XYZ file of N, CA and C in Angstrom:
333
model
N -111.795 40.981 -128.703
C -112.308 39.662 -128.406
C -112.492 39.527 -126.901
N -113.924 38.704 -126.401
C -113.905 38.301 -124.870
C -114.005 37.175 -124.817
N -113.291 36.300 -123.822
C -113.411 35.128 -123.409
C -114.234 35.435 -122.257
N -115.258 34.428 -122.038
C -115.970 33.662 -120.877
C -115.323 32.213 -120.983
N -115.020 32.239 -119.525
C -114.196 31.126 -118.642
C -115.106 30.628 -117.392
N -114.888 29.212 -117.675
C -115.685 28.566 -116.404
C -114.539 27.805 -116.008
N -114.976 28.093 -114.641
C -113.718 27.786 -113.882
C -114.843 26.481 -112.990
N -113.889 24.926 -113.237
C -114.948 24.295 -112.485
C -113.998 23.385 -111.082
N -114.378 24.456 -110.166
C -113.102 24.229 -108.774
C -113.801 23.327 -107.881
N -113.483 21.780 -107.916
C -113.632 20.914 -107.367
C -112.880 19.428 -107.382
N -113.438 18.409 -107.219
C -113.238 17.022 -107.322
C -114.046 16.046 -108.387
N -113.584 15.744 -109.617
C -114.927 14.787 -109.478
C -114.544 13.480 -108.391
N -116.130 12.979 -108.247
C -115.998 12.161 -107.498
C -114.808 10.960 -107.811
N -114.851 10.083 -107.026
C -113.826 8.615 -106.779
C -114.449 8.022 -107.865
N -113.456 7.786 -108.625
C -112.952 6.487 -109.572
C -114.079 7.115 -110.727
N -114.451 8.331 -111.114
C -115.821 8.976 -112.071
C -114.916 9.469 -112.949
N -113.888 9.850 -113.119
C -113.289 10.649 -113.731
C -113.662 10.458 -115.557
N -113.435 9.345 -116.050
C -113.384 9.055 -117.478
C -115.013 8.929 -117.666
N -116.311 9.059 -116.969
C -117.454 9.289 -116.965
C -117.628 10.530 -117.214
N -117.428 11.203 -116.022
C -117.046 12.643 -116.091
C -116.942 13.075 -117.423
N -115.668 12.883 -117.748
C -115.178 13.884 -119.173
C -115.790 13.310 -120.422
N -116.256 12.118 -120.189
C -116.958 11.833 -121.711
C -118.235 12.154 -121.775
N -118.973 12.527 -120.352
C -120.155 13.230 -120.370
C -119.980 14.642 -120.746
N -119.231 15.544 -120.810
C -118.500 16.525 -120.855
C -118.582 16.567 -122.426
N -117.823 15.491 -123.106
C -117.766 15.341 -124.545
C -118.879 15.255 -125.267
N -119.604 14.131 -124.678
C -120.804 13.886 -125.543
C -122.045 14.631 -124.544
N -122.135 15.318 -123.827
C -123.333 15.521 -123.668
C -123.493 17.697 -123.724
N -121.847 17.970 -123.029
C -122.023 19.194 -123.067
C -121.256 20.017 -124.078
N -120.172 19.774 -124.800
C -119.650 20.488 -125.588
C -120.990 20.366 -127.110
N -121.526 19.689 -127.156
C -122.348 19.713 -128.830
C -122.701 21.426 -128.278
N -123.981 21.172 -127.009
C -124.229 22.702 -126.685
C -123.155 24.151 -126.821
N -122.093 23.644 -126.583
C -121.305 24.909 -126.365
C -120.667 25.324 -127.395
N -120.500 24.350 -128.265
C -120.435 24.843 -130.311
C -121.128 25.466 -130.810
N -122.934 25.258 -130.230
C -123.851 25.610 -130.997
C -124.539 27.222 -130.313
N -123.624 28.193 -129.560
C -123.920 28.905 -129.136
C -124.208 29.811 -130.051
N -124.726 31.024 -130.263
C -124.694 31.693 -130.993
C -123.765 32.762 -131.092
N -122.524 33.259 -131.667
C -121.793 34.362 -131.739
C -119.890 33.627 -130.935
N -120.564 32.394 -130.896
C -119.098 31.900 -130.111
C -118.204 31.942 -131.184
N -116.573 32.092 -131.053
C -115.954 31.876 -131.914
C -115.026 30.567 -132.096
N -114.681 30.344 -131.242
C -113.929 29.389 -130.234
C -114.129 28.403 -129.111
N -114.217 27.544 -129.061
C -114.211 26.741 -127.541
C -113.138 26.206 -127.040
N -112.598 25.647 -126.207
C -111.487 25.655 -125.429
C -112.013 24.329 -123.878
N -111.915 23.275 -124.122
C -111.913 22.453 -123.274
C -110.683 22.060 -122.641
N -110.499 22.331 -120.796
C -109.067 22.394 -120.749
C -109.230 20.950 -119.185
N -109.094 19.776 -119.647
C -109.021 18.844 -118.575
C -107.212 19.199 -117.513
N -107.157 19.410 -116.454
C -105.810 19.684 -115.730
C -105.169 17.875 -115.793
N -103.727 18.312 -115.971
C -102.956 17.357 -115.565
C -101.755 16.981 -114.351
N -101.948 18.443 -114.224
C -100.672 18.719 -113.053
C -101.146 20.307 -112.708
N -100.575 20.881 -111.289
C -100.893 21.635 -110.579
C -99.888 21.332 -109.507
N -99.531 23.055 -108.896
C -98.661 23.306 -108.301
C -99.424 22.641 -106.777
N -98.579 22.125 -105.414
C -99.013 21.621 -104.395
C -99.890 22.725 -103.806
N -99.892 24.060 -104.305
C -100.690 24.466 -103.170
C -101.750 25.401 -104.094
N -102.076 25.058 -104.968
C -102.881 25.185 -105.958
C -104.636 25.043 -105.424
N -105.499 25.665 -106.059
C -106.777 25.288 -105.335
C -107.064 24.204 -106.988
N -108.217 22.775 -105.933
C -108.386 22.022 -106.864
C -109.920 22.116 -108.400
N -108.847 22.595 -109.045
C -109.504 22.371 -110.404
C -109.706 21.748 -111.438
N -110.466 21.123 -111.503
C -111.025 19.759 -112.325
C -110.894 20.463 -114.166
N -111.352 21.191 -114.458
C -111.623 21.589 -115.954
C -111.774 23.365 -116.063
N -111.050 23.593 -116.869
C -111.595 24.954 -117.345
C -111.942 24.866 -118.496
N -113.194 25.829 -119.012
C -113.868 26.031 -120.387
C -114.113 27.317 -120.800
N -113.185 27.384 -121.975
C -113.393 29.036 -122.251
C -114.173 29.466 -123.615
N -115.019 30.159 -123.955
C -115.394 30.711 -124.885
C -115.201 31.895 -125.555
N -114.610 32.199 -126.563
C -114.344 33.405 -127.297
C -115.851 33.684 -127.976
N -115.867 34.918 -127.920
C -116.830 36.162 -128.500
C -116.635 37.259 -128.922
N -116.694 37.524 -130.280
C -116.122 38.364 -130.979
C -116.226 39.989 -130.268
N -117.483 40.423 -129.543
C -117.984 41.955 -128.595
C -118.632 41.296 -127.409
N -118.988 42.437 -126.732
C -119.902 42.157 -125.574
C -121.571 41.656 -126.472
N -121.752 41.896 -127.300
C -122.776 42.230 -128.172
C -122.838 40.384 -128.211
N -122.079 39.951 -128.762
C -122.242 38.661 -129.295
C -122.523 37.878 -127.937
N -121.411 37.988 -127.087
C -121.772 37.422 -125.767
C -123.147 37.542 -125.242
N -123.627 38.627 -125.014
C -124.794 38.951 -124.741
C -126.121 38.010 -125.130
N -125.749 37.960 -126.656
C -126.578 36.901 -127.235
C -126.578 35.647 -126.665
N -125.375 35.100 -126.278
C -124.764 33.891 -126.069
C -126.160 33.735 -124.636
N -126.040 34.771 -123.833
C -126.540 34.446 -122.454
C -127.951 34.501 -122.443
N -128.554 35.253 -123.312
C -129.963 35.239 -123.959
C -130.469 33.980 -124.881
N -129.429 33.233 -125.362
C -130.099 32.686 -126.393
C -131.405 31.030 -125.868
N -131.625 31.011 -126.526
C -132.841 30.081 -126.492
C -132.406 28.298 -125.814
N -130.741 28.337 -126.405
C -130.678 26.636 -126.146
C -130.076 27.044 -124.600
N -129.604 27.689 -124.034
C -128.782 28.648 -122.762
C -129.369 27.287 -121.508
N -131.137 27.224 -121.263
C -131.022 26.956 -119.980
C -131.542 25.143 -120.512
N -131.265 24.573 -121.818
C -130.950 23.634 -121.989
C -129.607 23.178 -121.538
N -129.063 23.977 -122.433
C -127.174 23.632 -121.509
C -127.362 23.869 -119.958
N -127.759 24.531 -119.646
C -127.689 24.366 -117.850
C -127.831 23.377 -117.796
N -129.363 22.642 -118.149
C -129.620 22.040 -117.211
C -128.992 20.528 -117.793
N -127.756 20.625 -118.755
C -127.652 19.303 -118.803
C -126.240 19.621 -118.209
N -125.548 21.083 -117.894
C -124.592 21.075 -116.975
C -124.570 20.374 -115.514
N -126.338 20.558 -115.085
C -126.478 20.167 -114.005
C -126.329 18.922 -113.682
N -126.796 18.559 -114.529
C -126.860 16.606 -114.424
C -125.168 15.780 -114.471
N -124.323 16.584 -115.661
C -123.060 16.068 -115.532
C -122.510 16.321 -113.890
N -122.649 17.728 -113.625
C -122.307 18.416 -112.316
C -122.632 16.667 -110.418
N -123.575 15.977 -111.123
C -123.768 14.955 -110.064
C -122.707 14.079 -110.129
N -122.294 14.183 -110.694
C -120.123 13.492 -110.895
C -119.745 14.587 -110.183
N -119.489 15.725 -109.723
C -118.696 16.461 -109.271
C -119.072 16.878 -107.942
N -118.027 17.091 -107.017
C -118.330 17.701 -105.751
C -117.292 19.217 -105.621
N -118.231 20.373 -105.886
C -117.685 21.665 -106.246
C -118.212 22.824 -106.699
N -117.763 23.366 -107.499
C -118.389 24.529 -108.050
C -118.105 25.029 -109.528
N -118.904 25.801 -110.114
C -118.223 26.280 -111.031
C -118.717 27.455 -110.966
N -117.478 28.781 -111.446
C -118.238 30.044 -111.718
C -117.563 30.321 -113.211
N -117.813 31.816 -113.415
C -117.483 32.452 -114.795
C -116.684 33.725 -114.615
N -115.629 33.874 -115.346
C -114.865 34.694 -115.558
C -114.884 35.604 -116.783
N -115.117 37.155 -117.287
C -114.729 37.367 -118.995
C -113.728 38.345 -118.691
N -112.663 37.667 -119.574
C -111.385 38.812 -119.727
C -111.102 39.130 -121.751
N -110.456 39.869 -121.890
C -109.738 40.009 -122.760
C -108.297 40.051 -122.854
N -107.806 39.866 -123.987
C -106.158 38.986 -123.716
C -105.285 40.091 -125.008
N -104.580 40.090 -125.041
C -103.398 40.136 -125.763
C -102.428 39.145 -125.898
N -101.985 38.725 -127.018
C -100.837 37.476 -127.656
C -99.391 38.517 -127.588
N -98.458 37.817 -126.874
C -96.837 38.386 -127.056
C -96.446 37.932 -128.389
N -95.827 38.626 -128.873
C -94.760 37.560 -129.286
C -93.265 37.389 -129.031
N -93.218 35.996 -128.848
C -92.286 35.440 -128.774
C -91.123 34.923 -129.372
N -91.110 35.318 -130.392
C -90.042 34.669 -131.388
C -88.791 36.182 -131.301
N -87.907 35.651 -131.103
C -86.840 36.334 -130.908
C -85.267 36.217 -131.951
């Protein structure tokens, strides 16, 4: 399995915040369900962070079963629709976002 992670390292603006994330809700996650080959989505609003932490507003991760599926994901047809309605939420924010893909392993923990 690969996750793609958007890492979105900024501020939203003053007093935007609950704009912000419900634009987030209703305008960008429908897109990010409807990807093709996704398995998973993962909307992660921060609540706390260490003082010397760099500031991060949201992470969003997507599972993909291969590189194969992903691939699709970045090709597919609705792709620079979601941009460009990333872009428009993005005018609430003063920052950046980039992309990360890792693969993970689960411990377990039960002892």
């Amino acid at each position: 399995m690969l996750t793609r992670t958007a890492i979105y390292e900024g501020t939203v603006r003053d007093g935007r915040d609950e704009e912000f994330f419900r634009r987030v809700r209703d305008e960008l996650e429908p897109f990010w369900r409807r990807f093709p080959g996704v398995t998973a989505v993962r909307v992660q609003r921060l609540v706390s962070k260490d003082a010397d932490a760099r500031p991060i507003a949201m992470i969003l991760e997507m599972d993909f079963p291969d590189q194969a599926a992903l691939d699709a994901c970045l090709t597919s047809s609705i792709r620079p629709d979601s941009h460009a309605a990333t872009e428009a939420v993005m005018q609430l924010f003063d920052g950046r976002f980039y992309h990360l893909v890792s693969t993970a392993r689960s411990l377990d923990v039960a002892g």
